[in-house]
Short mmCIF file of C-alpha atoms and ligand atoms in Angstrom, two decimals:
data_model
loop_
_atom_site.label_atom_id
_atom_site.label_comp_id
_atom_site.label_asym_id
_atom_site.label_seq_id
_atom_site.Cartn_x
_atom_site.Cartn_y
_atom_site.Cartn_z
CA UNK A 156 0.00 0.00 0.00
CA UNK A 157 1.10 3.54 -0.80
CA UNK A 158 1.08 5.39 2.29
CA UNK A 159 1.00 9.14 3.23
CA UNK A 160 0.76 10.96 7.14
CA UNK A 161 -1.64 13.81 8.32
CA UNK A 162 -1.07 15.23 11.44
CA UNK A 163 -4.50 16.64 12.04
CA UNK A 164 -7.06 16.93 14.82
CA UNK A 165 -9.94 14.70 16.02
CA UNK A 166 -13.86 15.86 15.46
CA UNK A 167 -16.20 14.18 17.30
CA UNK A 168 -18.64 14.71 14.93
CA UNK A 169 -16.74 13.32 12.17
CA UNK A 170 -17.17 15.78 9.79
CA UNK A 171 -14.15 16.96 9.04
CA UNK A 172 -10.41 16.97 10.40
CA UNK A 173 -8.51 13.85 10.72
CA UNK A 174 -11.66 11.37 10.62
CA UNK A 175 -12.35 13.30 7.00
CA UNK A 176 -8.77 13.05 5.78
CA UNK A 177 -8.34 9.25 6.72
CA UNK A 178 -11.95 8.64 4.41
CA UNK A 179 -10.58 10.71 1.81
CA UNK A 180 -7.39 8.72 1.84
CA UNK A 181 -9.20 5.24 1.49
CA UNK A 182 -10.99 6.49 -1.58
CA UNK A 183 -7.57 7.32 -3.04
CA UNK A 184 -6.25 3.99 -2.20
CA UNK A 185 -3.97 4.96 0.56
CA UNK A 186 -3.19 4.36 3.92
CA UNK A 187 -2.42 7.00 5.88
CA UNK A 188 -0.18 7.01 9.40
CA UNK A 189 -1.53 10.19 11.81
CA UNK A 190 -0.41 12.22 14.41
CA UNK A 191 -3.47 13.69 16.35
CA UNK A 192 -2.39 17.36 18.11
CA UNK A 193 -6.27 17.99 19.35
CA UNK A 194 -9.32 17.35 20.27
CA UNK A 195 -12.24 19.02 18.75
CA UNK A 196 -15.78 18.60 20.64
CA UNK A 197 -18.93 19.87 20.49
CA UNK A 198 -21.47 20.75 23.15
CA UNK A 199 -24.94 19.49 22.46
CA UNK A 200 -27.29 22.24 23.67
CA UNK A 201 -24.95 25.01 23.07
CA UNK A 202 -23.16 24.06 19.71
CA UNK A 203 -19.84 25.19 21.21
CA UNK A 204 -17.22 23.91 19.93
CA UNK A 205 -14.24 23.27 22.49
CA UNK A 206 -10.54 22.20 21.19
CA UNK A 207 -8.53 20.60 23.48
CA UNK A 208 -4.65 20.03 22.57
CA UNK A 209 -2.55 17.04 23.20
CA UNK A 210 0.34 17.43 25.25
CA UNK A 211 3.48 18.31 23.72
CA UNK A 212 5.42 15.42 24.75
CA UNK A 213 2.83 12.92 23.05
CA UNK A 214 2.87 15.07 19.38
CA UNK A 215 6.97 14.18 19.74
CA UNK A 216 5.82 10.41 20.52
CA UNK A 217 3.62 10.21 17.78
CA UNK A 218 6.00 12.20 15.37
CA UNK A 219 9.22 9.55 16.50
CA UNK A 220 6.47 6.49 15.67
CA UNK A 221 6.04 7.82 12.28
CA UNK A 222 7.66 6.00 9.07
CA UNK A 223 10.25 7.47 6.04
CA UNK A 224 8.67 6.01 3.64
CA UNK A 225 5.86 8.44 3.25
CA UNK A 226 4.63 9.68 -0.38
CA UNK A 227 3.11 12.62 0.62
CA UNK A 228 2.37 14.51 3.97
CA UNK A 229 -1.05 16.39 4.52
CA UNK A 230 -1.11 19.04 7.54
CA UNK A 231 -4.48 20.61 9.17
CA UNK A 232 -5.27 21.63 12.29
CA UNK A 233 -2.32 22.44 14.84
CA UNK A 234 -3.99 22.90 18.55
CA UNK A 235 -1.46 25.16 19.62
CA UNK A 236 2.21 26.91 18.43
CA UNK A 237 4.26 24.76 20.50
CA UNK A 238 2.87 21.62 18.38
CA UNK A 239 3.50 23.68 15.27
CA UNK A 240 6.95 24.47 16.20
CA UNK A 241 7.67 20.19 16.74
CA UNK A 242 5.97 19.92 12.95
CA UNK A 243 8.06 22.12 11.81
CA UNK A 244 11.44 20.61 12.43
CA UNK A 245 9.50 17.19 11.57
CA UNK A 246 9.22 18.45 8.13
CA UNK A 247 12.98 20.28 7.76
CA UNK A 248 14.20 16.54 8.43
CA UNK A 249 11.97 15.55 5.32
CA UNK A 250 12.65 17.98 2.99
CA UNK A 251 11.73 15.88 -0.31
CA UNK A 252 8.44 15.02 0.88
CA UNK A 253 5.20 16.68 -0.91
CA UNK A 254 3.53 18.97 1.89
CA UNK A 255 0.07 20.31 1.71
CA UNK A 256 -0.30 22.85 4.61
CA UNK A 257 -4.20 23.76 5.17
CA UNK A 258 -3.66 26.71 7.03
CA UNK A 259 -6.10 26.43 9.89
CA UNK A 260 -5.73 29.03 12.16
CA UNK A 261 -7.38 28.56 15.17
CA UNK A 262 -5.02 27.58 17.65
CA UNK A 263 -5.22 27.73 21.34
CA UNK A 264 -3.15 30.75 21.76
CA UNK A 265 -6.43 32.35 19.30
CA UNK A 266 -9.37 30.90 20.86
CA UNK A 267 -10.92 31.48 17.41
CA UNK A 268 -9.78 34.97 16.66
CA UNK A 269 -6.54 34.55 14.94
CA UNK A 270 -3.66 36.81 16.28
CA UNK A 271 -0.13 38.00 14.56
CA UNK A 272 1.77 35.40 16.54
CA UNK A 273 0.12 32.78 14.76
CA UNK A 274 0.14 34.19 11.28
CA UNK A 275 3.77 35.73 11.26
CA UNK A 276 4.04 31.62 12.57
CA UNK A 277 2.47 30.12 9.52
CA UNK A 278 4.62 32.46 7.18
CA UNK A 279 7.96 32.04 9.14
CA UNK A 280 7.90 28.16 9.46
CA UNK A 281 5.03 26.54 8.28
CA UNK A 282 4.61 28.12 4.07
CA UNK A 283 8.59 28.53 2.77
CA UNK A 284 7.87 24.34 3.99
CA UNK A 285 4.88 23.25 1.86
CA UNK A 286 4.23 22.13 -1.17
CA UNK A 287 0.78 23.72 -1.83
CA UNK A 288 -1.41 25.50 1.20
CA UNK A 289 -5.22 25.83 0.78
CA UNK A 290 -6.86 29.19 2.33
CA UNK A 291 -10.15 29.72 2.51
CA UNK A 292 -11.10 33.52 2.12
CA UNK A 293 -10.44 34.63 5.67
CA UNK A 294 -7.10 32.54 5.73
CA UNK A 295 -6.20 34.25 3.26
CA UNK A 296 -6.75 37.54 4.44
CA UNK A 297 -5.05 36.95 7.12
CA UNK A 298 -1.86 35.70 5.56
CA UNK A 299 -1.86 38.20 2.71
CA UNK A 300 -2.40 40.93 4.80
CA UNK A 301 -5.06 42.26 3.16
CA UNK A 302 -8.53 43.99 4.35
CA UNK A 303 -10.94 41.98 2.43
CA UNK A 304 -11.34 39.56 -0.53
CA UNK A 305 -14.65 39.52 -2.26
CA UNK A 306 -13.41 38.48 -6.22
CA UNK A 307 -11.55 36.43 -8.52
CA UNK A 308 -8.98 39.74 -9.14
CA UNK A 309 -8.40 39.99 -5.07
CA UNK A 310 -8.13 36.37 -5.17
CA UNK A 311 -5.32 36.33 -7.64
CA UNK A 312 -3.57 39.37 -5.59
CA UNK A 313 -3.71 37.27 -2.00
CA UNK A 314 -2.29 34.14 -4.20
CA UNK A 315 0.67 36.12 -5.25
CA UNK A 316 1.03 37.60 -2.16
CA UNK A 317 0.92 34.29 -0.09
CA UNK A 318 3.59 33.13 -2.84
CA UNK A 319 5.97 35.41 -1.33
CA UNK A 320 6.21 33.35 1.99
CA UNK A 321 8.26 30.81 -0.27
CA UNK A 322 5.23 28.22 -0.34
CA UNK A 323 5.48 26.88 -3.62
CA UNK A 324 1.72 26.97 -4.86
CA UNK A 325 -1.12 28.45 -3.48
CA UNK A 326 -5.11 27.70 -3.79
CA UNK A 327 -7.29 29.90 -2.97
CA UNK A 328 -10.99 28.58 -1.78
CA UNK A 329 -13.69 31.02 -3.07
CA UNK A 330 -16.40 28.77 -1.32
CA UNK A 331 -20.09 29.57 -0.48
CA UNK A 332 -18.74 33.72 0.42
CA UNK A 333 -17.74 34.62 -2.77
CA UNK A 334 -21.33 36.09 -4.49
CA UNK A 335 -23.12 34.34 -7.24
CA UNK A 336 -23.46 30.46 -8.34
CA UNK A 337 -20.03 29.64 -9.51
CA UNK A 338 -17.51 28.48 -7.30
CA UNK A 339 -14.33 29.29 -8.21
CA UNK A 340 -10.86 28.83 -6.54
CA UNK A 341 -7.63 29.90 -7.46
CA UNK A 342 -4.07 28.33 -7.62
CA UNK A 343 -1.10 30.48 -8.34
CA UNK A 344 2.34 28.56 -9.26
CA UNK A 345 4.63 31.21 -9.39
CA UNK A 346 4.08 31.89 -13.38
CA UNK A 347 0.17 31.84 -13.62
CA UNK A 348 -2.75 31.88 -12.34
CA UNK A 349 -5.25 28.66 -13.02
CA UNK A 350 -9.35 29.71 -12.10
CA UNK A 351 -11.10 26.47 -11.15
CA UNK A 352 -14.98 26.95 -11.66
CA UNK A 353 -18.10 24.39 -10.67
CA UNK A 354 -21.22 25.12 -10.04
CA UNK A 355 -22.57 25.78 -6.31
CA UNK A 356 -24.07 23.64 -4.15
CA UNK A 357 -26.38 25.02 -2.43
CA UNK A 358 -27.80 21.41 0.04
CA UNK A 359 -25.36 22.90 2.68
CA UNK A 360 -23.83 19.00 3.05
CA UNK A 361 -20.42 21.07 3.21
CA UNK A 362 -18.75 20.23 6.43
CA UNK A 363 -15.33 18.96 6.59
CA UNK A 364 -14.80 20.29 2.78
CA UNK A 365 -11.92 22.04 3.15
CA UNK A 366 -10.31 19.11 4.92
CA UNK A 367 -11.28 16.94 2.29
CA UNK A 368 -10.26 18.89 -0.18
CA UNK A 369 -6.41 19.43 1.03
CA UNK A 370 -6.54 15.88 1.63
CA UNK A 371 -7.59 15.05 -1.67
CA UNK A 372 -4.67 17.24 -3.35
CA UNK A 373 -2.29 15.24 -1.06
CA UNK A 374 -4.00 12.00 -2.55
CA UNK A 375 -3.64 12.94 -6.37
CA UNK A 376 0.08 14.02 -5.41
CA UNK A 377 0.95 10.94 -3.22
CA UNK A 378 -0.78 9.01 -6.60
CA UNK A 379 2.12 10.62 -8.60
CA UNK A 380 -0.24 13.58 -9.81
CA UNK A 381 1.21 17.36 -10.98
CA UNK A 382 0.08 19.65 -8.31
CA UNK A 383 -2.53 21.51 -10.82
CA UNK A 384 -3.75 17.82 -11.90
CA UNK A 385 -3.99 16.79 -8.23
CA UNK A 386 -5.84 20.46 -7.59
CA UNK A 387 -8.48 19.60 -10.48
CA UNK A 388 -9.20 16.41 -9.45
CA UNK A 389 -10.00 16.99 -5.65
CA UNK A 390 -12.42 20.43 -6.72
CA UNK A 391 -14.06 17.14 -8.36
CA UNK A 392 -13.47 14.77 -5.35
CA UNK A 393 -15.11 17.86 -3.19
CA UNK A 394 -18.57 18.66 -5.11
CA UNK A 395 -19.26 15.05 -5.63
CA UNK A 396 -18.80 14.60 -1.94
CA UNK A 397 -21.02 17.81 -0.76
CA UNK A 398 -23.58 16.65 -3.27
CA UNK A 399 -23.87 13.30 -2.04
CA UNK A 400 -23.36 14.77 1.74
CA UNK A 401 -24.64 12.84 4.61
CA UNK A 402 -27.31 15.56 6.54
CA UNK A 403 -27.98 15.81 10.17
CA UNK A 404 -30.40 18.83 9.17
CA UNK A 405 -32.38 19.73 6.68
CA UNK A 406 -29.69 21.75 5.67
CA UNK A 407 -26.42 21.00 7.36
CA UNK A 408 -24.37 17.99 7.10
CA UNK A 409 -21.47 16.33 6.25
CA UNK A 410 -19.46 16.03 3.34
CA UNK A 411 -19.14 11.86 1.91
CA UNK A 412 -15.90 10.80 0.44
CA UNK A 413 -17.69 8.18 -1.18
CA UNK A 414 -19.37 10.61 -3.15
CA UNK A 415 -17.00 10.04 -6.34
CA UNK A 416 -16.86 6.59 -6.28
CA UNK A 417 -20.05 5.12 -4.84
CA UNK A 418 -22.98 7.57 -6.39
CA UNK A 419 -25.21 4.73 -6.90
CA UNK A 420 -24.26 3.44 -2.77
CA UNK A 421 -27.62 2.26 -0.94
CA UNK A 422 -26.54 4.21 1.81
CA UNK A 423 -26.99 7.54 0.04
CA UNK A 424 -30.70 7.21 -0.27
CA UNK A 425 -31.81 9.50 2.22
O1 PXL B 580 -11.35 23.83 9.88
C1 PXL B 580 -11.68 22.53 9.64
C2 PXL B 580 -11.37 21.60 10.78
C3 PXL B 580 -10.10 21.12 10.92
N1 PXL B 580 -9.76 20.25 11.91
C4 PXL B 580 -10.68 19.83 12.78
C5 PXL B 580 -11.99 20.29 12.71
C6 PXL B 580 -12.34 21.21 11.68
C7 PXL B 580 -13.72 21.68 11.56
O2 PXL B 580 -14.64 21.22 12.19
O3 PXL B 580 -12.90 19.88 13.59
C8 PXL B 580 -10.29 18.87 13.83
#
């Protein structure tokens, strides 16, 4: 088996984070080794959402258990700097190996809100390391340093920007915020820009997407895929798994990996 890592946090509810990058894997025909950094849960009556880091000491344990022989590595959510900083020199000692960063934010040093400390992080020793990294429109603004992004021309001016951190391609996730019924995302290689378009979904299956789809690019890449080939092909992986999305709502659910491969599944006939 062809085997790739993600170091990634646990959601209880499954919907995205390291339970949606292992599913995405297995449709890709990989295995995948992990290194959990936090806990993500959710409290019932509230809906608020707690994260919960694993000690320092264990990320090193997990990192020292992990194998060489890894085709592609897939990073998401951190839990706090400290675990960051271990990833970091993880990856220096592994400099050949593919690397797409999702740049999630929220650490526990941010609560939610995102301060410089974590960004001027991400640029400093997280992006000159990766392969690709996959923003979503606030991520972006944050990184770029810039107010707001609300079109395909600010898109391709955060891409460039992010570019500068020494991260070798960047995609940019339009998602439901940008306006209208196209959704478009942009990658930027240092030459070009390449506009991805699909049409919106609008079911609102689309948790765990953006995990899915970083995972997915690590998939195509770890399956010997050109970054912009590997990009295409998980936009693809990602509306076939928000349209056949598992709900929990009328209008909120899950995104299905098995979208792509198992339309026709007796289990998607909700
Ligand atoms: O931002 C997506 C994400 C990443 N990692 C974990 C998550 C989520 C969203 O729910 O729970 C663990």
């Amino acid at each position: 088996m062809k085997k790739v890592l993600t170091i990634a946090g646990s959601d209880s509810l499954s919907g995205g984070g390291l339970q949606a990058d292992l599913r995405t894997f297995s449709e890709y025909r990989l295995v995948a080794e992990n290194v959990v950094t936090c806990i993500v849960s959710v409290k019932p009556e509230t809906d608020k959402v707690s994260i919960q880091e694993v000690f320092p000491l264990n990320i090193e344990k997990q990192l020292m258990s992990i194998d060489n022989d890894l085709l592609a590595i897939k990073i998401g959510m951190l839990g706090s700097i400290e675990t960051g900083k271990l990833v970091a020199s993880f990856l220096k000692e592994r400099e050949n190996i593919p690397v797409v960063l999702d740049p999630v934010l929220a650490l526990k040093e941010s609560g939610f809100e995102s301060n410089q400390k974590i960004i001027d992080f991400f640029k400093q020793e997280l992006l000159p390391q990766a392969t690709i990294t996959t923003p979503n429109l606030k991520e972006a603004e944050l990184l770029s340093g810039m107010n707001s992004i609300n079109n395909l021309e600010d898109m391709k001016v955060a891409a460039v920007k992010i570019y500068q951190t020494g991260v070798k391609n960047v995609v940019i996730k339009g998602g439901q915020r940008l306006e209208g019924n196209i959704a478009y995302d942009v990658l930027y290689n240092g030459r070009e820009h390449v506009v991805l378009e699909q049409e919106k979904l609008f079911n609102g299956f689309n948790n765990g997407a953006g995990c899915t789809f970083a995972s997915a690019i690590c998939g195509g890449i770890a399956n010997g895929m050109s970054v912009e080939m590997a990009v295409k092909k998980a936009k693809i992986f990602v509306y076939e798994s928000i349209k056949y999305g598992i709900p929990f709502l009328p209008e909120l659910g899950n995104v299905y990996q098995g979208g792509i491969n198992r339309r026709n599944d007796v289990h998607n006939e909700y």
